[in-house]
Amino acid sequence: MTGVMPGSSLQVSRPAAGLAVLVFDAVQAHGTATLGMIVLASGVLQIVMGLARLGKWSQAMASSAVAGMLSGIGLLILVGQVYALADRKAPGDAVQGPDRHPKLHPTE
């Protein structure tokens, strides 16, 4: 939906939205200083894989598996926004996961 709406050319939409979650987690775990090295290593890996003609192997991944993964990421983002919609503070974070919810583990 975001891709068809007018707005900034810097909007994160479609498959890149899933990457935003991964980049956020990487920055939280390793800091912004490491982000440049992660991006550089990813770019070098893509170039090497392209030169090795490994792109055909991406067709081995079923499109339904990719769609399911992206739908799952989208669902997590959507559910994470429910607290903001209700003007409440979330009890944990997306990285913490539902199985580590504070109310499920009151003794920790």
PDB file of N, CA and C in Angstrom:
ATOM      1  N   MET A   1       0.823  -1.189   0.000  1.00  0.00           N
ATOM      2  CA  MET A   1       0.000   0.000   0.000  1.00  0.00           C
ATOM      3  C   MET A   1       0.868   1.253   0.000  1.00  0.00           C
ATOM      4  N   THR A   2       1.954   1.239   0.752  1.00  0.00           N
ATOM      5  CA  THR A   2       2.806   2.422   0.846  1.00  0.00           C
ATOM      6  C   THR A   2       3.420   2.768  -0.494  1.00  0.00           C
ATOM      7  N   GLY A   3       3.745   1.752  -1.295  1.00  0.00           N
ATOM      8  CA  GLY A   3       4.390   1.994  -2.574  1.00  0.00           C
ATOM      9  C   GLY A   3       3.545   2.764  -3.556  1.00  0.00           C
ATOM     10  N   VAL A   4       2.217   2.682  -3.459  1.00  0.00           N
ATOM     11  CA  VAL A   4       1.356   3.386  -4.406  1.00  0.00           C
ATOM     12  C   VAL A   4       0.936   4.759  -3.899  1.00  0.00           C
ATOM     13  N   MET A   5       1.189   5.048  -2.641  1.00  0.00           N
ATOM     14  CA  MET A   5       0.809   6.341  -2.081  1.00  0.00           C
ATOM     15  C   MET A   5       1.920   7.353  -2.315  1.00  0.00           C
ATOM     16  N   PRO A   6       1.566   8.607  -2.563  1.00  0.00           N
ATOM     17  CA  PRO A   6       2.614   9.617  -2.746  1.00  0.00           C
ATOM     18  C   PRO A   6       3.314   9.877  -1.417  1.00  0.00           C
ATOM     19  N   GLY A   7       4.577  10.208  -1.497  1.00  0.00           N
ATOM     20  CA  GLY A   7       5.313  10.505  -0.275  1.00  0.00           C
ATOM     21  C   GLY A   7       6.793  10.579  -0.552  1.00  0.00           C
ATOM     22  N   SER A   8       7.562  10.369   0.464  1.00  0.00           N
ATOM     23  CA  SER A   8       9.002  10.456   0.371  1.00  0.00           C
ATOM     24  C   SER A   8       9.575   9.303  -0.441  1.00  0.00           C
ATOM     25  N   SER A   9      10.645   9.577  -1.156  1.00  0.00           N
ATOM     26  CA  SER A   9      11.329   8.514  -1.884  1.00  0.00           C
ATOM     27  C   SER A   9      12.113   7.626  -0.932  1.00  0.00           C
ATOM     28  N   LEU A  10      12.175   8.000   0.327  1.00  0.00           N
ATOM     29  CA  LEU A  10      12.908   7.231   1.328  1.00  0.00           C
ATOM     30  C   LEU A  10      11.999   6.306   2.130  1.00  0.00           C
ATOM     31  N   GLN A  11      10.741   6.171   1.740  1.00  0.00           N
ATOM     32  CA  GLN A  11       9.823   5.293   2.456  1.00  0.00           C
ATOM     33  C   GLN A  11      10.299   3.850   2.382  1.00  0.00           C
ATOM     34  N   VAL A  12      10.125   3.131   3.472  1.00  0.00           N
ATOM     35  CA  VAL A  12      10.462   1.713   3.497  1.00  0.00           C
ATOM     36  C   VAL A  12       9.179   0.943   3.261  1.00  0.00           C
ATOM     37  N   SER A  13       9.135   0.174   2.163  1.00  0.00           N
ATOM     38  CA  SER A  13       7.925  -0.571   1.843  1.00  0.00           C
ATOM     39  C   SER A  13       8.289  -1.873   1.151  1.00  0.00           C
ATOM     40  N   ARG A  14       7.292  -2.687   0.939  1.00  0.00           N
ATOM     41  CA  ARG A  14       7.424  -3.989   0.278  1.00  0.00           C
ATOM     42  C   ARG A  14       8.448  -4.851   1.004  1.00  0.00           C
ATOM     43  N   PRO A  15       9.265  -5.658   0.316  1.00  0.00           N
ATOM     44  CA  PRO A  15      10.192  -6.536   1.032  1.00  0.00           C
ATOM     45  C   PRO A  15      11.205  -5.809   1.911  1.00  0.00           C
ATOM     46  N   ALA A  16      11.511  -4.548   1.587  1.00  0.00           N
ATOM     47  CA  ALA A  16      12.481  -3.806   2.390  1.00  0.00           C
ATOM     48  C   ALA A  16      11.972  -3.533   3.801  1.00  0.00           C
ATOM     49  N   ALA A  17      10.668  -3.587   4.018  1.00  0.00           N
ATOM     50  CA  ALA A  17      10.119  -3.363   5.355  1.00  0.00           C
ATOM     51  C   ALA A  17      10.625  -4.428   6.324  1.00  0.00           C
ATOM     52  N   GLY A  18      10.772  -5.643   5.852  1.00  0.00           N
ATOM     53  CA  GLY A  18      11.317  -6.699   6.703  1.00  0.00           C
ATOM     54  C   GLY A  18      12.766  -6.430   7.061  1.00  0.00           C
ATOM     55  N   LEU A  19      13.512  -5.839   6.140  1.00  0.00           N
ATOM     56  CA  LEU A  19      14.899  -5.488   6.418  1.00  0.00           C
ATOM     57  C   LEU A  19      15.001  -4.406   7.478  1.00  0.00           C
ATOM     58  N   ALA A  20      14.032  -3.514   7.531  1.00  0.00           N
ATOM     59  CA  ALA A  20      14.061  -2.453   8.530  1.00  0.00           C
ATOM     60  C   ALA A  20      14.078  -3.038   9.934  1.00  0.00           C
ATOM     61  N   VAL A  21      13.336  -4.100  10.152  1.00  0.00           N
ATOM     62  CA  VAL A  21      13.312  -4.759  11.456  1.00  0.00           C
ATOM     63  C   VAL A  21      14.677  -5.359  11.772  1.00  0.00           C
ATOM     64  N   LEU A  22      15.289  -5.997  10.781  1.00  0.00           N
ATOM     65  CA  LEU A  22      16.601  -6.605  10.992  1.00  0.00           C
ATOM     66  C   LEU A  22      17.679  -5.553  11.241  1.00  0.00           C
ATOM     67  N   VAL A  23      17.626  -4.443  10.512  1.00  0.00           N
ATOM     68  CA  VAL A  23      18.598  -3.372  10.703  1.00  0.00           C
ATOM     69  C   VAL A  23      18.426  -2.742  12.079  1.00  0.00           C
ATOM     70  N   PHE A  24      17.190  -2.548  12.502  1.00  0.00           N
ATOM     71  CA  PHE A  24      16.925  -1.991  13.834  1.00  0.00           C
ATOM     72  C   PHE A  24      17.525  -2.888  14.907  1.00  0.00           C
ATOM     73  N   ASP A  25      17.321  -4.202  14.765  1.00  0.00           N
ATOM     74  CA  ASP A  25      17.859  -5.153  15.736  1.00  0.00           C
ATOM     75  C   ASP A  25      19.389  -5.128  15.726  1.00  0.00           C
ATOM     76  N   ALA A  26      19.996  -5.048  14.546  1.00  0.00           N
ATOM     77  CA  ALA A  26      21.460  -5.005  14.452  1.00  0.00           C
ATOM     78  C   ALA A  26      22.020  -3.749  15.103  1.00  0.00           C
ATOM     79  N   VAL A  27      21.368  -2.614  14.903  1.00  0.00           N
ATOM     80  CA  VAL A  27      21.822  -1.361  15.511  1.00  0.00           C
ATOM     81  C   VAL A  27      21.675  -1.436  17.025  1.00  0.00           C
ATOM     82  N   GLN A  28      20.572  -2.010  17.509  1.00  0.00           N
ATOM     83  CA  GLN A  28      20.382  -2.154  18.951  1.00  0.00           C
ATOM     84  C   GLN A  28      21.455  -3.054  19.566  1.00  0.00           C
ATOM     85  N   ALA A  29      21.829  -4.120  18.856  1.00  0.00           N
ATOM     86  CA  ALA A  29      22.787  -5.081  19.397  1.00  0.00           C
ATOM     87  C   ALA A  29      24.233  -4.610  19.261  1.00  0.00           C
ATOM     88  N   HIS A  30      24.569  -3.938  18.143  1.00  0.00           N
ATOM     89  CA  HIS A  30      25.974  -3.631  17.865  1.00  0.00           C
ATOM     90  C   HIS A  30      26.288  -2.146  17.759  1.00  0.00           C
ATOM     91  N   GLY A  31      25.282  -1.287  17.774  1.00  0.00           N
ATOM     92  CA  GLY A  31      25.510   0.146  17.686  1.00  0.00           C
ATOM     93  C   GLY A  31      25.588   0.640  16.252  1.00  0.00           C
ATOM     94  N   THR A  32      25.467   1.941  16.094  1.00  0.00           N
ATOM     95  CA  THR A  32      25.461   2.524  14.756  1.00  0.00           C
ATOM     96  C   THR A  32      26.837   2.486  14.107  1.00  0.00           C
ATOM     97  N   ALA A  33      27.894   2.436  14.901  1.00  0.00           N
ATOM     98  CA  ALA A  33      29.244   2.394  14.327  1.00  0.00           C
ATOM     99  C   ALA A  33      29.463   1.116  13.525  1.00  0.00           C
ATOM    100  N   THR A  34      28.870   0.035  13.953  1.00  0.00           N
ATOM    101  CA  THR A  34      29.038  -1.244  13.270  1.00  0.00           C
ATOM    102  C   THR A  34      28.140  -1.351  12.045  1.00  0.00           C
ATOM    103  N   LEU A  35      27.100  -0.527  11.962  1.00  0.00           N
ATOM    104  CA  LEU A  35      26.152  -0.609  10.854  1.00  0.00           C
ATOM    105  C   LEU A  35      26.840  -0.427   9.504  1.00  0.00           C
ATOM    106  N   GLY A  36      27.795   0.486   9.412  1.00  0.00           N
ATOM    107  CA  GLY A  36      28.512   0.703   8.161  1.00  0.00           C
ATOM    108  C   GLY A  36      29.249  -0.542   7.699  1.00  0.00           C
ATOM    109  N   MET A  37      29.875  -1.234   8.626  1.00  0.00           N
ATOM    110  CA  MET A  37      30.602  -2.462   8.269  1.00  0.00           C
ATOM    111  C   MET A  37      29.630  -3.565   7.842  1.00  0.00           C
ATOM    112  N   ILE A  38      28.463  -3.627   8.494  1.00  0.00           N
ATOM    113  CA  ILE A  38      27.462  -4.627   8.117  1.00  0.00           C
ATOM    114  C   ILE A  38      26.968  -4.365   6.698  1.00  0.00           C
ATOM    115  N   VAL A  39      26.692  -3.104   6.381  1.00  0.00           N
ATOM    116  CA  VAL A  39      26.226  -2.736   5.040  1.00  0.00           C
ATOM    117  C   VAL A  39      27.310  -3.015   4.004  1.00  0.00           C
ATOM    118  N   LEU A  40      28.556  -2.660   4.317  1.00  0.00           N
ATOM    119  CA  LEU A  40      29.665  -2.902   3.397  1.00  0.00           C
ATOM    120  C   LEU A  40      29.843  -4.408   3.149  1.00  0.00           C
ATOM    121  N   ALA A  41      29.826  -5.204   4.203  1.00  0.00           N
ATOM    122  CA  ALA A  41      29.980  -6.654   4.056  1.00  0.00           C
ATOM    123  C   ALA A  41      28.830  -7.243   3.239  1.00  0.00           C
ATOM    124  N   SER A  42      27.617  -6.744   3.453  1.00  0.00           N
ATOM    125  CA  SER A  42      26.466  -7.226   2.683  1.00  0.00           C
ATOM    126  C   SER A  42      26.617  -6.905   1.205  1.00  0.00           C
ATOM    127  N   GLY A  43      27.089  -5.693   0.907  1.00  0.00           N
ATOM    128  CA  GLY A  43      27.299  -5.300  -0.489  1.00  0.00           C
ATOM    129  C   GLY A  43      28.375  -6.137  -1.162  1.00  0.00           C
ATOM    130  N   VAL A  44      29.485  -6.362  -0.467  1.00  0.00           N
ATOM    131  CA  VAL A  44      30.558  -7.193  -1.022  1.00  0.00           C
ATOM    132  C   VAL A  44      30.055  -8.609  -1.265  1.00  0.00           C
ATOM    133  N   LEU A  45      29.282  -9.148  -0.320  1.00  0.00           N
ATOM    134  CA  LEU A  45      28.726 -10.492  -0.478  1.00  0.00           C
ATOM    135  C   LEU A  45      27.813 -10.569  -1.701  1.00  0.00           C
ATOM    136  N   GLN A  46      26.991  -9.542  -1.916  1.00  0.00           N
ATOM    137  CA  GLN A  46      26.107  -9.530  -3.081  1.00  0.00           C
ATOM    138  C   GLN A  46      26.905  -9.476  -4.381  1.00  0.00           C
ATOM    139  N   ILE A  47      27.955  -8.680  -4.410  1.00  0.00           N
ATOM    140  CA  ILE A  47      28.781  -8.581  -5.617  1.00  0.00           C
ATOM    141  C   ILE A  47      29.464  -9.913  -5.905  1.00  0.00           C
ATOM    142  N   VAL A  48      30.030 -10.537  -4.880  1.00  0.00           N
ATOM    143  CA  VAL A  48      30.698 -11.826  -5.061  1.00  0.00           C
ATOM    144  C   VAL A  48      29.707 -12.884  -5.539  1.00  0.00           C
ATOM    145  N   MET A  49      28.525 -12.906  -4.940  1.00  0.00           N
ATOM    146  CA  MET A  49      27.517 -13.880  -5.364  1.00  0.00           C
ATOM    147  C   MET A  49      27.072 -13.614  -6.803  1.00  0.00           C
ATOM    148  N   GLY A  50      26.994 -12.346  -7.203  1.00  0.00           N
ATOM    149  CA  GLY A  50      26.632 -12.010  -8.579  1.00  0.00           C
ATOM    150  C   GLY A  50      27.701 -12.446  -9.563  1.00  0.00           C
ATOM    151  N   LEU A  51      28.965 -12.205  -9.213  1.00  0.00           N
ATOM    152  CA  LEU A  51      30.063 -12.622 -10.088  1.00  0.00           C
ATOM    153  C   LEU A  51      30.152 -14.147 -10.198  1.00  0.00           C
ATOM    154  N   ALA A  52      29.759 -14.832  -9.137  1.00  0.00           N
ATOM    155  CA  ALA A  52      29.776 -16.300  -9.144  1.00  0.00           C
ATOM    156  C   ALA A  52      28.526 -16.882  -9.802  1.00  0.00           C
ATOM    157  N   ARG A  53      27.642 -16.005 -10.287  1.00  0.00           N
ATOM    158  CA  ARG A  53      26.406 -16.417 -10.975  1.00  0.00           C
ATOM    159  C   ARG A  53      25.526 -17.289 -10.080  1.00  0.00           C
ATOM    160  N   LEU A  54      25.396 -16.911  -8.816  1.00  0.00           N
ATOM    161  CA  LEU A  54      24.589 -17.685  -7.862  1.00  0.00           C
ATOM    162  C   LEU A  54      23.142 -17.220  -7.790  1.00  0.00           C
ATOM    163  N   GLY A  55      22.753 -16.251  -8.617  1.00  0.00           N
ATOM    164  CA  GLY A  55      21.386 -15.737  -8.594  1.00  0.00           C
ATOM    165  C   GLY A  55      20.344 -16.781  -8.928  1.00  0.00           C
ATOM    166  N   LYS A  56      20.700 -17.752  -9.749  1.00  0.00           N
ATOM    167  CA  LYS A  56      19.736 -18.787 -10.129  1.00  0.00           C
ATOM    168  C   LYS A  56      19.289 -19.622  -8.932  1.00  0.00           C
ATOM    169  N   TRP A  57      20.123 -19.681  -7.899  1.00  0.00           N
ATOM    170  CA  TRP A  57      19.754 -20.462  -6.715  1.00  0.00           C
ATOM    171  C   TRP A  57      18.616 -19.808  -5.931  1.00  0.00           C
ATOM    172  N   SER A  58      18.395 -18.512  -6.144  1.00  0.00           N
ATOM    173  CA  SER A  58      17.289 -17.846  -5.453  1.00  0.00           C
ATOM    174  C   SER A  58      15.941 -18.370  -5.928  1.00  0.00           C
ATOM    175  N   GLN A  59      15.905 -18.963  -7.128  1.00  0.00           N
ATOM    176  CA  GLN A  59      14.659 -19.527  -7.634  1.00  0.00           C
ATOM    177  C   GLN A  59      14.291 -20.821  -6.925  1.00  0.00           C
ATOM    178  N   ALA A  60      15.236 -21.403  -6.189  1.00  0.00           N
ATOM    179  CA  ALA A  60      14.947 -22.636  -5.450  1.00  0.00           C
ATOM    180  C   ALA A  60      14.047 -22.366  -4.249  1.00  0.00           C
ATOM    181  N   MET A  61      14.005 -21.121  -3.788  1.00  0.00           N
ATOM    182  CA  MET A  61      13.150 -20.759  -2.656  1.00  0.00           C
ATOM    183  C   MET A  61      11.733 -20.542  -3.159  1.00  0.00           C
ATOM    184  N   ALA A  62      10.798 -21.274  -2.600  1.00  0.00           N
ATOM    185  CA  ALA A  62       9.398 -21.161  -3.027  1.00  0.00           C
ATOM    186  C   ALA A  62       8.874 -19.757  -2.732  1.00  0.00           C
ATOM    187  N   SER A  63       8.162 -19.187  -3.685  1.00  0.00           N
ATOM    188  CA  SER A  63       7.628 -17.836  -3.484  1.00  0.00           C
ATOM    189  C   SER A  63       6.630 -17.804  -2.342  1.00  0.00           C
ATOM    190  N   SER A  64       5.949 -18.927  -2.086  1.00  0.00           N
ATOM    191  CA  SER A  64       5.006 -18.957  -0.962  1.00  0.00           C
ATOM    192  C   SER A  64       5.751 -18.878   0.376  1.00  0.00           C
ATOM    193  N   ALA A  65       6.965 -19.421   0.447  1.00  0.00           N
ATOM    194  CA  ALA A  65       7.760 -19.322   1.679  1.00  0.00           C
ATOM    195  C   ALA A  65       8.191 -17.884   1.926  1.00  0.00           C
ATOM    196  N   VAL A  66       8.597 -17.196   0.862  1.00  0.00           N
ATOM    197  CA  VAL A  66       8.989 -15.798   0.981  1.00  0.00           C
ATOM    198  C   VAL A  66       7.783 -14.951   1.373  1.00  0.00           C
ATOM    199  N   ALA A  67       6.650 -15.191   0.733  1.00  0.00           N
ATOM    200  CA  ALA A  67       5.432 -14.439   1.057  1.00  0.00           C
ATOM    201  C   ALA A  67       5.019 -14.690   2.506  1.00  0.00           C
ATOM    202  N   GLY A  68       5.142 -15.917   2.965  1.00  0.00           N
ATOM    203  CA  GLY A  68       4.797 -16.234   4.354  1.00  0.00           C
ATOM    204  C   GLY A  68       5.714 -15.538   5.341  1.00  0.00           C
ATOM    205  N   MET A  69       7.012 -15.508   5.044  1.00  0.00           N
ATOM    206  CA  MET A  69       7.966 -14.833   5.922  1.00  0.00           C
ATOM    207  C   MET A  69       7.666 -13.340   5.995  1.00  0.00           C
ATOM    208  N   LEU A  70       7.432 -12.730   4.837  1.00  0.00           N
ATOM    209  CA  LEU A  70       7.137 -11.294   4.821  1.00  0.00           C
ATOM    210  C   LEU A  70       5.801 -10.986   5.486  1.00  0.00           C
ATOM    211  N   SER A  71       4.826 -11.868   5.334  1.00  0.00           N
ATOM    212  CA  SER A  71       3.536 -11.681   6.015  1.00  0.00           C
ATOM    213  C   SER A  71       3.708 -11.766   7.525  1.00  0.00           C
ATOM    214  N   GLY A  72       4.541 -12.694   7.967  1.00  0.00           N
ATOM    215  CA  GLY A  72       4.806 -12.821   9.397  1.00  0.00           C
ATOM    216  C   GLY A  72       5.471 -11.588   9.968  1.00  0.00           C
ATOM    217  N   ILE A  73       6.445 -11.051   9.238  1.00  0.00           N
ATOM    218  CA  ILE A  73       7.107  -9.825   9.686  1.00  0.00           C
ATOM    219  C   ILE A  73       6.107  -8.672   9.729  1.00  0.00           C
ATOM    220  N   GLY A  74       5.282  -8.581   8.695  1.00  0.00           N
ATOM    221  CA  GLY A  74       4.265  -7.525   8.665  1.00  0.00           C
ATOM    222  C   GLY A  74       3.285  -7.644   9.809  1.00  0.00           C
ATOM    223  N   LEU A  75       2.903  -8.871  10.134  1.00  0.00           N
ATOM    224  CA  LEU A  75       1.975  -9.095  11.245  1.00  0.00           C
ATOM    225  C   LEU A  75       2.603  -8.668  12.565  1.00  0.00           C
ATOM    226  N   LEU A  76       3.883  -8.973  12.763  1.00  0.00           N
ATOM    227  CA  LEU A  76       4.569  -8.551  13.988  1.00  0.00           C
ATOM    228  C   LEU A  76       4.628  -7.027  14.089  1.00  0.00           C
ATOM    229  N   ILE A  77       4.900  -6.368  12.979  1.00  0.00           N
ATOM    230  CA  ILE A  77       4.933  -4.901  12.983  1.00  0.00           C
ATOM    231  C   ILE A  77       3.548  -4.350  13.299  1.00  0.00           C
ATOM    232  N   LEU A  78       2.524  -4.923  12.679  1.00  0.00           N
ATOM    233  CA  LEU A  78       1.154  -4.473  12.904  1.00  0.00           C
ATOM    234  C   LEU A  78       0.739  -4.647  14.360  1.00  0.00           C
ATOM    235  N   VAL A  79       0.995  -5.824  14.907  1.00  0.00           N
ATOM    236  CA  VAL A  79       0.617  -6.090  16.299  1.00  0.00           C
ATOM    237  C   VAL A  79       1.397  -5.179  17.246  1.00  0.00           C
ATOM    238  N   GLY A  80       2.656  -4.878  16.890  1.00  0.00           N
ATOM    239  CA  GLY A  80       3.457  -3.985  17.717  1.00  0.00           C
ATOM    240  C   GLY A  80       2.918  -2.568  17.767  1.00  0.00           C
ATOM    241  N   GLN A  81       2.108  -2.184  16.796  1.00  0.00           N
ATOM    242  CA  GLN A  81       1.550  -0.841  16.760  1.00  0.00           C
ATOM    243  C   GLN A  81       0.245  -0.704  17.542  1.00  0.00           C
ATOM    244  N   VAL A  82      -0.314  -1.815  18.003  1.00  0.00           N
ATOM    245  CA  VAL A  82      -1.585  -1.776  18.729  1.00  0.00           C
ATOM    246  C   VAL A  82      -1.452  -0.948  20.000  1.00  0.00           C
ATOM    247  N   TYR A  83      -0.312  -1.063  20.697  1.00  0.00           N
ATOM    248  CA  TYR A  83      -0.109  -0.279  21.913  1.00  0.00           C
ATOM    249  C   TYR A  83      -0.086   1.208  21.606  1.00  0.00           C
ATOM    250  N   ALA A  84       0.568   1.597  20.514  1.00  0.00           N
ATOM    251  CA  ALA A  84       0.603   3.007  20.127  1.00  0.00           C
ATOM    252  C   ALA A  84      -0.794   3.506  19.778  1.00  0.00           C
ATOM    253  N   LEU A  85      -1.577   2.666  19.117  1.00  0.00           N
ATOM    254  CA  LEU A  85      -2.942   3.032  18.760  1.00  0.00           C
ATOM    255  C   LEU A  85      -3.792   3.258  20.009  1.00  0.00           C
ATOM    256  N   ALA A  86      -3.549   2.441  21.034  1.00  0.00           N
ATOM    257  CA  ALA A  86      -4.300   2.564  22.282  1.00  0.00           C
ATOM    258  C   ALA A  86      -3.663   3.562  23.250  1.00  0.00           C
ATOM    259  N   ASP A  87      -2.594   4.241  22.803  1.00  0.00           N
ATOM    260  CA  ASP A  87      -1.873   5.213  23.623  1.00  0.00           C
ATOM    261  C   ASP A  87      -1.377   4.583  24.929  1.00  0.00           C
ATOM    262  N   ARG A  88      -0.814   3.396  24.818  1.00  0.00           N
ATOM    263  CA  ARG A  88      -0.262   2.668  25.964  1.00  0.00           C
ATOM    264  C   ARG A  88       1.206   2.354  25.702  1.00  0.00           C
ATOM    265  N   LYS A  89       1.946   2.101  26.781  1.00  0.00           N
ATOM    266  CA  LYS A  89       3.332   1.689  26.656  1.00  0.00           C
ATOM    267  C   LYS A  89       3.375   0.173  26.541  1.00  0.00           C
ATOM    268  N   ALA A  90       4.112  -0.316  25.559  1.00  0.00           N
ATOM    269  CA  ALA A  90       4.243  -1.766  25.373  1.00  0.00           C
ATOM    270  C   ALA A  90       5.005  -2.359  26.556  1.00  0.00           C
ATOM    271  N   PRO A  91       4.596  -3.548  27.044  1.00  0.00           N
ATOM    272  CA  PRO A  91       5.256  -4.145  28.200  1.00  0.00           C
ATOM    273  C   PRO A  91       6.649  -4.683  27.900  1.00  0.00           C
ATOM    274  N   GLY A  92       6.975  -4.901  26.648  1.00  0.00           N
ATOM    275  CA  GLY A  92       8.289  -5.408  26.274  1.00  0.00           C
ATOM    276  C   GLY A  92       8.696  -4.777  24.962  1.00  0.00           C
ATOM    277  N   ASP A  93       9.459  -5.505  24.171  1.00  0.00           N
ATOM    278  CA  ASP A  93       9.799  -5.020  22.847  1.00  0.00           C
ATOM    279  C   ASP A  93       9.712  -6.167  21.858  1.00  0.00           C
ATOM    280  N   ALA A  94       9.848  -5.856  20.580  1.00  0.00           N
ATOM    281  CA  ALA A  94       9.692  -6.872  19.541  1.00  0.00           C
ATOM    282  C   ALA A  94      10.772  -7.928  19.617  1.00  0.00           C
ATOM    283  N   VAL A  95      11.958  -7.535  20.058  1.00  0.00           N
ATOM    284  CA  VAL A  95      13.065  -8.478  20.147  1.00  0.00           C
ATOM    285  C   VAL A  95      12.853  -9.434  21.316  1.00  0.00           C
ATOM    286  N   GLN A  96      12.210  -8.936  22.365  1.00  0.00           N
ATOM    287  CA  GLN A  96      11.970  -9.746  23.557  1.00  0.00           C
ATOM    288  C   GLN A  96      11.092 -10.946  23.236  1.00  0.00           C
ATOM    289  N   GLY A  97      10.110 -10.756  22.383  1.00  0.00           N
ATOM    290  CA  GLY A  97       9.250 -11.850  21.955  1.00  0.00           C
ATOM    291  C   GLY A  97       8.124 -12.130  22.925  1.00  0.00           C
ATOM    292  N   PRO A  98       7.049 -12.736  22.412  1.00  0.00           N
ATOM    293  CA  PRO A  98       5.880 -12.984  23.251  1.00  0.00           C
ATOM    294  C   PRO A  98       6.128 -13.995  24.367  1.00  0.00           C
ATOM    295  N   ASP A  99       7.067 -14.923  24.178  1.00  0.00           N
ATOM    296  CA  ASP A  99       7.307 -15.914  25.221  1.00  0.00           C
ATOM    297  C   ASP A  99       8.080 -15.332  26.400  1.00  0.00           C
ATOM    298  N   ARG A 100       8.650 -14.130  26.251  1.00  0.00           N
ATOM    299  CA  ARG A 100       9.377 -13.481  27.346  1.00  0.00           C
ATOM    300  C   ARG A 100       8.577 -12.326  27.928  1.00  0.00           C
ATOM    301  N   HIS A 101       7.272 -12.313  27.694  1.00  0.00           N
ATOM    302  CA  HIS A 101       6.405 -11.252  28.197  1.00  0.00           C
ATOM    303  C   HIS A 101       6.510 -11.200  29.722  1.00  0.00           C
ATOM    304  N   PRO A 102       6.665 -10.002  30.313  1.00  0.00           N
ATOM    305  CA  PRO A 102       6.838  -9.878  31.770  1.00  0.00           C
ATOM    306  C   PRO A 102       5.723 -10.528  32.587  1.00  0.00           C
ATOM    307  N   LYS A 103       4.491 -10.491  32.109  1.00  0.00           N
ATOM    308  CA  LYS A 103       3.390 -11.075  32.872  1.00  0.00           C
ATOM    309  C   LYS A 103       3.406 -12.605  32.826  1.00  0.00           C
ATOM    310  N   LEU A 104       4.083 -13.183  31.840  1.00  0.00           N
ATOM    311  CA  LEU A 104       4.195 -14.632  31.765  1.00  0.00           C
ATOM    312  C   LEU A 104       5.321 -15.160  32.646  1.00  0.00           C
ATOM    313  N   HIS A 105       6.252 -14.289  33.020  1.00  0.00           N
ATOM    314  CA  HIS A 105       7.396 -14.660  33.854  1.00  0.00           C
ATOM    315  C   HIS A 105       7.544 -13.654  34.995  1.00  0.00           C
ATOM    316  N   PRO A 106       6.619 -13.651  35.970  1.00  0.00           N
ATOM    317  CA  PRO A 106       6.639 -12.613  37.004  1.00  0.00           C
ATOM    318  C   PRO A 106       7.815 -12.728  37.970  1.00  0.00           C
ATOM    319  N   THR A 107       8.461 -13.883  38.049  1.00  0.00           N
ATOM    320  CA  THR A 107       9.537 -14.049  39.032  1.00  0.00           C
ATOM    321  C   THR A 107      10.891 -13.628  38.502  1.00  0.00           C
ATOM    322  N   GLU A 108      11.007 -13.351  37.233  1.00  0.00           N
ATOM    323  CA  GLU A 108      12.306 -12.984  36.661  1.00  0.00           C
ATOM    324  C   GLU A 108      12.611 -11.523  36.893  1.00  0.00           C
TER     325      GLU A 108
END
